[in-house]
Amino acid sequence: MEMETKAPVNLKSRLVHLDLKGAPPSIEYFQQVFPLMKSWGATGLLVEYEDTFPYDGRLASLKCSHAYSKDDVIKIQALASSNGLDIIPLVQTFGHMEFVLKHPEFSNLREIERCCMAICPSRAGSLDLVCSMVDQVMALHPALQYFHIGCDEVYHLGLCEQCLKVMTSMCWSKDQLFFIHVKKVSSYLKEKYPQVTCIIWDDMFRHSDPSTILNCDLGGLVEPMVWHYVPVFALPNDLWDKLSEVFPNIWIASAFKGATGPCASITNIKYHLDNHNAWLQVLSQIQGKFKSIQGIAVTGWQRYDHYAIFCEFLPTAIPSLALCLRFIDQGTLCDMDIDQVSKDLGFSSPLPLLPMSSPLPVGCSFPGSDVYLMMTEFAQLDRACKEFEMSDYSTVWMNEYNVQRGFVNPIHAEPLLSRAVQLLNKARSIEKRTQSCFSVVFLSPAIADEWLAVFLSPIIRKLDDFATKVREVIAPNIT
């Protein structure tokens, strides 16, 4: 393959996004992968702790049972610094606040009482809460230059009684209500931490009138990070002109994992390379519109939101990250680059760019490669189980109606039993290895427990039930 841009853009900041909610890696794993990230061209980390940050005091309930300790956070920073990686924390301050608003003591701050996605910007206590979160994160990151305040996908906005009253009395639109809250949060940061510049996700800006943003004086307070994760661009045609009217500096965000499906187990590398190719083409066209395109965050989502299940663990996407960073750094990518990255990661043959495009890879030896191999093995098992379940043999000769009548031909049922047992043995083999495999990467055994419960145990139960049912219906026919 050959991927190239005619005019590569020099992105001085190349951030690897660490979405830590749900599956935080251990300090020892970071110690292994940070040097690799640096060698591939990364200059920093966009760290989204969510409930893995060691909040304390009145915020102590926000941290999960396997959160990092304060010493851990300090160690992560030291490891990043020793590898020349700057850290930018990301703290959600408007939308995606499920991990905060799910707790009873903060539920009164929800925009919608029955849903904990977004905070109400009009309620007393909302600004104090998000500023307290910012303060605790800042206290453990005293040397920051940038701080990301989130604010993406605020789907519930201007809906509660308080917001409606404020909007009516002030003659505000929903956009103005949003921007005023952003201004309050970013102004707090600017006043208390004058050395820090705020970054904000851009999507709530995309369909807003520039004059509305200008009137909220956000141009000197925040720098938008424009995110887009698909290979074919679908951003508004006037987005860049609108943003450049207000903001001299912007960031962009691509993805190396976690953007192709909320329950994906393995990474579609080609999809993400195509996304980066599209980004570099766009950047070559728009860079003259801004004083500076500050950098790119290569995002790696671990859950689609706080209540979602796992998608693509970090080790599973290490090959994708290596190739994406190399592409960004060089502005081009060819077969020789893929071969070199494959060798660097210990693959015995070129790593697969498309999931399920080749037999199970062997011989890879990068940090977390055992998780990579296990997830690939699981994905193959999962596909095989779905094919087995939907096959004519299963749906015809083990049809539930016929099973209930005892109308089953053993000649057809016995091969089905053999296949079910074969798949079941593979599933149980993965089950036995999961905890030890995960223990070399993740902070807590609870991560393996959750993955097993959500992904593997249902497969084992279904296969076991099927095998039991076949044995029961063919037993009377055995002499």
Coordinates of C-alpha atoms in Angstrom, one line a residue:
M1 CA 0.0 0.0 0.0
E2 CA 1.1 3.6 -0.5
M3 CA -0.4 6.5 1.4
E4 CA 0.9 10.0 0.8
T5 CA 0.0 13.7 1.1
K6 CA 1.4 16.2 -1.4
A7 CA 2.1 18.7 1.3
P8 CA 2.6 17.1 4.7
V9 CA 1.8 19.3 7.7
N10 CA 4.3 19.6 10.5
L11 CA 2.2 18.9 13.6
K12 CA 4.5 19.9 16.5
S13 CA 2.3 18.2 19.1
R14 CA 1.3 14.6 18.6
L15 CA -0.7 13.3 21.5
V16 CA -1.7 9.8 22.3
H17 CA -5.0 9.7 24.0
L18 CA -5.2 7.4 27.0
D19 CA -8.9 6.7 27.8
L20 CA -8.4 5.1 31.2
K21 CA -12.1 4.6 32.1
G22 CA -12.7 0.9 32.9
A23 CA -9.4 -0.6 31.9
P24 CA -6.4 1.4 33.4
P25 CA -3.0 -0.1 32.5
S26 CA -0.5 -0.7 35.3
I27 CA 2.4 1.6 35.9
E28 CA 4.7 -1.2 34.8
Y29 CA 2.9 -1.4 31.4
F30 CA 3.3 2.4 30.9
Q31 CA 7.0 2.0 31.6
Q32 CA 7.2 -0.4 28.6
V33 CA 5.0 1.5 26.1
F34 CA 5.9 5.1 26.7
P35 CA 9.4 4.7 25.1
L36 CA 7.7 3.1 22.1
M37 CA 5.2 5.9 21.7
K38 CA 8.1 8.4 21.8
S39 CA 10.0 6.4 19.2
W40 CA 7.0 6.3 16.9
G41 CA 6.7 10.1 17.0
A42 CA 4.5 10.9 19.9
T43 CA 5.3 14.1 21.9
G44 CA 2.6 13.9 24.6
L45 CA -0.3 12.2 26.2
L46 CA -3.9 13.3 26.4
V47 CA -4.9 11.5 29.7
E48 CA -8.6 11.0 30.3
Y49 CA -8.7 9.6 33.9
E50 CA -12.4 9.7 34.4
D51 CA -13.2 7.5 37.5
T52 CA -9.6 6.2 37.7
F53 CA -8.3 9.5 39.1
P54 CA -7.8 9.5 42.9
Y55 CA -10.4 12.1 43.8
D56 CA -10.7 12.7 47.6
G57 CA -12.6 14.8 50.1
R58 CA -16.2 15.4 49.0
L59 CA -15.3 14.0 45.6
A60 CA -14.0 10.6 46.9
S61 CA -17.0 8.7 45.6
L62 CA -16.0 9.5 42.0
K63 CA -13.1 7.2 42.0
C64 CA -13.7 3.5 41.1
S65 CA -12.4 0.6 43.2
H66 CA -9.3 0.2 41.0
A67 CA -8.4 3.9 40.6
Y68 CA -4.8 5.0 40.6
S69 CA -3.3 6.3 43.8
K70 CA -1.9 9.8 44.0
D71 CA 1.6 8.2 44.0
D72 CA 0.6 6.4 40.8
V73 CA -0.4 9.7 39.1
I74 CA 2.9 11.2 40.1
K75 CA 4.8 8.1 38.7
I76 CA 2.9 8.3 35.4
Q77 CA 4.0 11.9 35.0
A78 CA 7.6 11.0 35.9
L79 CA 7.6 8.2 33.3
A80 CA 6.1 10.5 30.7
S81 CA 8.6 13.2 31.4
S82 CA 11.6 10.9 31.3
N83 CA 10.4 9.8 27.8
G84 CA 9.9 13.4 26.6
L85 CA 6.1 13.2 26.7
D86 CA 4.0 16.1 27.9
I87 CA 0.8 15.3 29.7
I88 CA -2.6 17.1 29.1
P89 CA -5.3 15.9 31.4
L90 CA -8.9 15.7 30.1
V91 CA -11.7 16.3 32.6
Q92 CA -15.3 16.4 31.4
T93 CA -17.0 19.5 32.7
F94 CA -20.4 19.5 30.8
G95 CA -21.4 16.3 28.9
H96 CA -20.3 12.7 29.5
M97 CA -20.5 13.2 33.3
E98 CA -22.1 9.9 34.0
F99 CA -19.3 8.9 36.4
V100 CA -20.1 11.9 38.5
L101 CA -23.8 12.4 38.2
K102 CA -24.7 8.8 38.8
H103 CA -23.9 9.3 42.5
P104 CA -26.8 10.3 44.7
E105 CA -25.0 13.3 46.2
F106 CA -24.6 14.9 42.8
S107 CA -27.8 13.7 41.1
N108 CA -29.5 17.0 41.8
L109 CA -27.2 18.7 39.3
R110 CA -28.4 16.7 36.3
E111 CA -29.9 18.5 33.4
I112 CA -32.5 15.7 33.1
E113 CA -33.4 14.0 36.4
R114 CA -33.6 10.5 35.0
C115 CA -30.3 10.7 33.0
C116 CA -26.8 11.4 34.3
M117 CA -25.1 12.4 31.0
A118 CA -25.0 16.2 31.3
I119 CA -24.7 18.6 34.1
C120 CA -27.2 21.5 34.4
P121 CA -25.3 24.8 33.8
S122 CA -28.0 26.8 35.6
R123 CA -28.1 25.0 38.9
A124 CA -26.3 26.2 42.0
G125 CA -23.4 24.0 42.7
S126 CA -22.7 22.8 39.1
L127 CA -19.8 25.2 38.5
D128 CA -18.4 24.6 41.9
L129 CA -18.4 20.9 41.3
V130 CA -16.5 21.0 38.0
C131 CA -14.1 23.5 39.4
S132 CA -13.4 21.2 42.3
M133 CA -12.7 18.4 39.9
V134 CA -10.3 20.6 38.0
D135 CA -8.6 21.8 41.1
Q136 CA -7.9 18.2 42.3
V137 CA -6.4 17.2 38.9
M138 CA -4.4 20.4 38.7
A139 CA -3.0 19.8 42.2
L140 CA -1.4 16.6 41.0
H141 CA -0.3 18.1 37.7
P142 CA 1.3 21.5 38.7
A143 CA 3.4 22.0 35.6
L144 CA 0.7 21.9 33.0
Q145 CA 0.6 24.1 29.9
Y146 CA -2.7 22.8 28.6
F147 CA -5.9 21.4 30.2
H148 CA -8.7 19.8 28.2
I149 CA -12.2 20.5 29.6
G150 CA -14.1 18.1 27.3
C151 CA -17.6 19.5 26.6
D152 CA -18.5 17.2 23.7
E153 CA -21.8 15.7 22.9
V154 CA -23.9 17.7 25.4
Y155 CA -27.1 16.2 24.1
H156 CA -29.2 17.3 27.1
L157 CA -29.0 21.1 27.1
G158 CA -31.5 23.8 28.0
L159 CA -34.2 21.3 28.9
C160 CA -34.8 21.6 32.7
E161 CA -37.0 24.2 34.4
Q162 CA -34.0 26.2 35.7
C163 CA -32.4 26.4 32.2
L164 CA -35.6 27.4 30.5
K165 CA -36.1 30.2 33.1
V166 CA -32.6 31.5 32.5
M167 CA -32.9 31.3 28.8
T168 CA -36.2 33.2 28.8
S169 CA -35.1 35.9 31.2
M170 CA -31.7 36.4 29.4
C171 CA -33.1 35.9 25.9
W172 CA -30.5 33.2 25.4
S173 CA -30.5 30.4 22.9
K174 CA -29.2 26.9 23.8
D175 CA -26.0 27.7 22.1
Q176 CA -25.5 30.8 24.3
L177 CA -26.4 28.7 27.4
F178 CA -23.6 26.3 26.3
F179 CA -21.0 28.9 25.6
I180 CA -21.7 30.8 28.8
H181 CA -20.9 27.7 30.9
V182 CA -17.8 27.0 28.8
K183 CA -16.7 30.6 29.5
K184 CA -17.3 30.2 33.2
V185 CA -15.2 27.1 33.4
S186 CA -12.4 28.3 31.1
S187 CA -12.3 31.7 32.9
Y188 CA -11.9 30.0 36.2
L189 CA -8.9 28.1 34.8
K190 CA -7.4 31.2 33.2
E191 CA -7.7 33.2 36.4
K192 CA -6.5 30.5 38.9
Y193 CA -3.9 28.9 36.6
P194 CA -2.8 31.7 34.1
Q195 CA -0.1 29.5 32.6
V196 CA -2.7 27.0 31.4
T197 CA -4.6 27.1 28.1
C198 CA -7.9 25.3 27.8
I199 CA -8.7 22.9 25.0
I200 CA -12.3 21.9 24.2
W201 CA -13.9 19.4 21.9
D202 CA -15.4 21.2 18.8
D203 CA -18.6 19.4 18.0
M204 CA -20.9 21.8 20.0
F205 CA -19.5 24.6 17.9
R206 CA -20.1 23.1 14.5
H207 CA -23.5 24.5 13.8
S208 CA -23.3 27.7 15.8
D209 CA -23.2 31.2 14.5
P210 CA -19.7 32.7 14.8
S211 CA -21.2 35.9 16.2
T212 CA -22.7 33.9 19.1
I213 CA -19.3 32.5 20.0
L214 CA -17.6 35.9 19.5
N215 CA -20.0 37.5 21.9
C216 CA -19.1 35.0 24.6
D217 CA -15.4 36.1 24.3
L218 CA -14.2 32.5 23.9
G219 CA -11.6 33.3 21.3
G220 CA -8.9 34.0 23.9
L221 CA -10.0 31.4 26.4
V222 CA -10.2 28.1 24.6
E223 CA -8.7 26.3 21.7
P224 CA -11.1 23.9 19.9
M225 CA -10.0 20.3 19.1
V226 CA -11.8 19.2 16.0
W227 CA -12.5 15.5 16.1
H228 CA -13.3 13.3 13.2
Y229 CA -12.7 9.5 13.2
V230 CA -13.9 8.2 9.8
P231 CA -12.0 7.9 6.5
V232 CA -14.5 10.0 4.5
F233 CA -14.9 13.5 5.9
A234 CA -18.4 14.7 6.8
L235 CA -17.7 17.9 8.7
P236 CA -19.7 21.0 7.8
N237 CA -18.2 22.7 4.7
D238 CA -18.0 26.1 6.4
L239 CA -16.5 24.8 9.7
W240 CA -12.9 26.0 9.1
D241 CA -14.0 29.4 8.1
K242 CA -16.3 29.7 11.1
L243 CA -13.7 28.6 13.5
S244 CA -11.0 30.8 12.0
E245 CA -13.2 33.9 12.6
V246 CA -13.0 33.3 16.3
F247 CA -10.0 31.1 17.1
P248 CA -6.5 31.7 16.0
N249 CA -5.3 28.3 17.2
I250 CA -7.0 24.9 16.9
W251 CA -6.2 21.2 17.4
I252 CA -7.4 18.2 15.6
A253 CA -8.2 14.6 16.7
S254 CA -8.1 11.4 14.8
A255 CA -8.3 7.8 16.2
F256 CA -6.2 4.7 16.4
K257 CA -8.8 2.6 18.1
G258 CA -12.2 2.6 19.7
A259 CA -14.1 4.3 16.9
T260 CA -15.4 1.4 14.7
G261 CA -17.9 -0.2 17.0
P262 CA -18.8 -0.1 20.7
C263 CA -18.1 -3.8 21.2
A264 CA -15.2 -4.3 18.8
S265 CA -12.5 -6.6 20.1
I266 CA -9.8 -6.1 17.5
T267 CA -8.6 -3.1 15.6
N268 CA -9.2 -2.3 11.9
I269 CA -5.9 -0.6 11.2
K270 CA -6.6 0.3 7.6
Y271 CA -9.7 2.2 8.7
H272 CA -7.6 4.4 11.0
L273 CA -4.8 4.8 8.4
D274 CA -7.5 6.0 5.9
N275 CA -8.8 8.4 8.5
H276 CA -5.2 9.8 9.0
N277 CA -4.7 10.1 5.3
A278 CA -7.9 12.1 5.0
W279 CA -6.8 14.3 7.9
L280 CA -3.4 15.1 6.3
Q281 CA -5.1 16.0 3.0
V282 CA -7.5 18.4 4.8
L283 CA -4.7 20.0 6.9
S284 CA -2.7 20.8 3.8
Q285 CA -5.8 22.8 2.6
I286 CA -6.7 24.6 5.8
Q287 CA -3.5 25.4 7.6
G288 CA -3.3 28.9 6.1
K289 CA -6.6 29.8 7.8
F290 CA -5.2 29.7 11.3
K291 CA -2.3 31.2 13.2
S292 CA -1.4 27.7 14.3
I293 CA -2.7 24.1 14.1
Q294 CA -1.3 23.2 17.5
G295 CA -1.3 19.5 17.1
I296 CA -3.2 16.2 16.8
A297 CA -4.6 13.9 19.4
V298 CA -4.7 10.3 18.2
T299 CA -7.7 9.1 20.3
G300 CA -8.1 5.6 21.6
W301 CA -11.5 5.1 23.2
Q302 CA -11.9 2.3 25.8
R303 CA -15.7 2.7 26.2
Y304 CA -18.1 4.7 24.2
D305 CA -19.4 6.1 27.5
H306 CA -19.2 5.3 31.2
Y307 CA -22.0 2.7 30.9
A308 CA -20.7 1.0 27.7
I309 CA -18.8 -2.2 27.6
F310 CA -15.1 -2.5 26.7
C311 CA -14.0 -2.0 23.1
E312 CA -10.4 -2.7 21.9
F313 CA -8.0 -2.8 24.8
L314 CA -4.9 -0.7 24.4
P315 CA -2.5 -3.6 23.7
T316 CA -4.8 -4.8 20.9
A317 CA -4.3 -1.5 19.1
I318 CA -0.5 -1.0 19.7
P319 CA 0.2 -2.0 16.0
S320 CA -2.4 0.5 14.8
L321 CA -0.9 3.2 17.1
A322 CA 2.6 2.6 15.8
L323 CA 1.6 2.8 12.1
C324 CA -0.7 5.9 12.7
L325 CA 2.0 7.8 14.5
R326 CA 4.6 6.9 11.8
F327 CA 2.2 8.1 9.1
I328 CA 1.6 11.4 10.9
D329 CA 5.3 11.9 11.5
Q330 CA 6.4 11.1 7.9
G331 CA 3.3 12.3 6.0
T332 CA 3.6 9.1 4.0
L333 CA 3.4 5.3 4.6
C334 CA 4.4 2.5 2.3
D335 CA 4.9 -1.3 2.4
M336 CA 8.4 -0.9 3.7
D337 CA 7.1 1.1 6.7
I338 CA 4.6 -1.6 7.5
D339 CA 7.3 -4.3 7.2
Q340 CA 9.6 -2.3 9.5
V341 CA 6.9 -1.7 12.1
S342 CA 6.0 -5.4 11.9
K343 CA 9.6 -6.4 12.6
D344 CA 9.9 -3.8 15.4
L345 CA 6.8 -5.4 17.1
G346 CA 8.1 -8.9 16.6
F347 CA 5.7 -10.1 14.0
S348 CA 7.0 -13.1 11.9
S349 CA 5.2 -11.7 8.9
P350 CA 3.6 -8.2 8.0
L351 CA 1.0 -7.4 10.6
P352 CA -2.6 -7.6 9.3
L353 CA -4.2 -4.2 8.5
L354 CA -7.7 -5.6 8.3
P355 CA -9.2 -7.6 11.1
M356 CA -9.7 -11.3 10.4
S357 CA -7.9 -10.9 7.1
S358 CA -5.3 -13.7 7.9
P359 CA -4.8 -16.6 10.3
L360 CA -4.0 -15.9 13.9
P361 CA -0.7 -13.9 14.0
V362 CA 2.3 -15.6 15.6
G363 CA 5.6 -14.4 17.0
C364 CA 4.7 -10.9 18.0
S365 CA 6.6 -9.7 21.1
F366 CA 5.6 -6.2 21.9
P367 CA 4.4 -5.2 25.4
G368 CA 0.9 -6.6 25.8
S369 CA 1.2 -8.9 22.7
D370 CA -0.4 -11.7 24.7
V371 CA -3.5 -9.7 25.0
Y372 CA -3.4 -8.8 21.3
L373 CA -3.1 -12.5 20.4
M374 CA -5.9 -13.5 22.8
M375 CA -8.3 -10.8 21.5
T376 CA -7.6 -11.9 17.9
E377 CA -8.2 -15.5 19.0
F378 CA -11.4 -14.5 20.7
A379 CA -12.6 -12.5 17.6
Q380 CA -12.1 -15.6 15.5
L381 CA -14.0 -17.7 18.0
D382 CA -16.8 -15.2 18.2
R383 CA -17.2 -15.2 14.5
A384 CA -17.1 -19.0 14.3
C385 CA -19.8 -19.2 17.0
K386 CA -22.1 -16.8 15.2
E387 CA -21.6 -18.7 11.9
F388 CA -22.3 -22.0 13.7
E389 CA -25.4 -20.6 15.4
M390 CA -26.8 -19.4 12.1
S391 CA -25.8 -22.3 10.0
D392 CA -28.4 -24.4 8.2
Y393 CA -27.4 -27.5 10.3
S394 CA -28.1 -25.7 13.6
T395 CA -31.3 -23.9 12.5
V396 CA -32.7 -26.9 10.5
W397 CA -31.7 -30.1 12.4
M398 CA -31.8 -28.6 15.9
N399 CA -34.8 -26.4 15.3
E400 CA -36.4 -25.7 18.7
Y401 CA -39.8 -26.9 17.5
N402 CA -38.4 -30.3 16.5
V403 CA -36.3 -30.5 19.6
Q404 CA -39.4 -30.1 21.8
R405 CA -41.1 -32.9 19.9
G406 CA -38.0 -35.1 20.1
F407 CA -38.0 -35.1 16.3
V408 CA -34.2 -35.0 15.8
N409 CA -32.0 -37.1 13.5
P410 CA -28.8 -38.2 15.3
I411 CA -27.0 -38.4 12.0
H412 CA -27.2 -34.7 11.7
A413 CA -27.2 -33.8 15.4
E414 CA -24.0 -35.6 16.3
P415 CA -21.7 -33.5 14.0
L416 CA -23.3 -30.5 15.5
L417 CA -22.5 -31.7 19.0
S418 CA -18.9 -32.3 17.9
R419 CA -18.6 -28.8 16.5
A420 CA -20.1 -27.3 19.6
V421 CA -17.7 -29.1 21.9
Q422 CA -14.8 -28.0 19.7
L423 CA -15.8 -24.4 20.0
L424 CA -16.5 -24.8 23.7
N425 CA -13.0 -26.2 24.3
K426 CA -11.5 -23.2 22.6
A427 CA -13.6 -20.8 24.7
R428 CA -12.6 -22.5 27.9
S429 CA -9.0 -22.4 26.9
I430 CA -9.2 -18.6 26.5
E431 CA -11.1 -18.4 29.8
K432 CA -8.3 -20.2 31.7
R433 CA -5.6 -17.9 30.3
T434 CA -7.4 -14.6 30.6
Q435 CA -6.6 -13.6 34.2
S436 CA -2.8 -14.3 33.8
C437 CA -2.7 -12.7 30.4
F438 CA -4.4 -9.5 31.6
S439 CA -2.4 -9.3 34.8
V440 CA 0.8 -8.2 32.9
V441 CA -1.1 -5.2 31.5
F442 CA -3.9 -4.0 33.6
L443 CA -4.1 -2.4 37.1
S444 CA -6.8 -4.7 38.5
P445 CA -8.0 -8.3 38.1
A446 CA -11.5 -6.8 38.0
I447 CA -10.9 -5.9 34.3
A448 CA -10.4 -9.6 33.4
D449 CA -13.5 -10.4 35.4
E450 CA -15.6 -7.9 33.6
W451 CA -14.4 -8.9 30.1
L452 CA -15.1 -12.5 30.9
A453 CA -18.6 -11.8 32.2
V454 CA -19.5 -9.6 29.2
F455 CA -17.8 -11.3 26.3
L456 CA -16.7 -14.8 26.9
S457 CA -19.1 -16.3 29.6
P458 CA -22.2 -15.8 27.4
I459 CA -20.5 -17.8 24.6
I460 CA -19.6 -20.6 27.0
R461 CA -23.1 -20.7 28.4
K462 CA -24.7 -20.8 25.0
L463 CA -22.4 -23.5 23.7
D464 CA -22.7 -25.5 26.9
D465 CA -26.5 -25.3 26.8
F466 CA -26.5 -26.3 23.1
A467 CA -24.3 -29.3 23.7
T468 CA -26.4 -30.4 26.7
K469 CA -29.6 -30.1 24.6
V470 CA -28.1 -32.2 21.7
R471 CA -27.0 -34.9 24.2
E472 CA -30.4 -35.1 25.7
V473 CA -32.3 -35.4 22.4
I474 CA -30.0 -38.0 20.9
A475 CA -29.6 -40.1 24.0
P476 CA -32.8 -42.1 23.5
N477 CA -31.7 -42.9 20.0
I478 CA -28.4 -44.5 21.2
T479 CA -28.5 -48.2 21.7

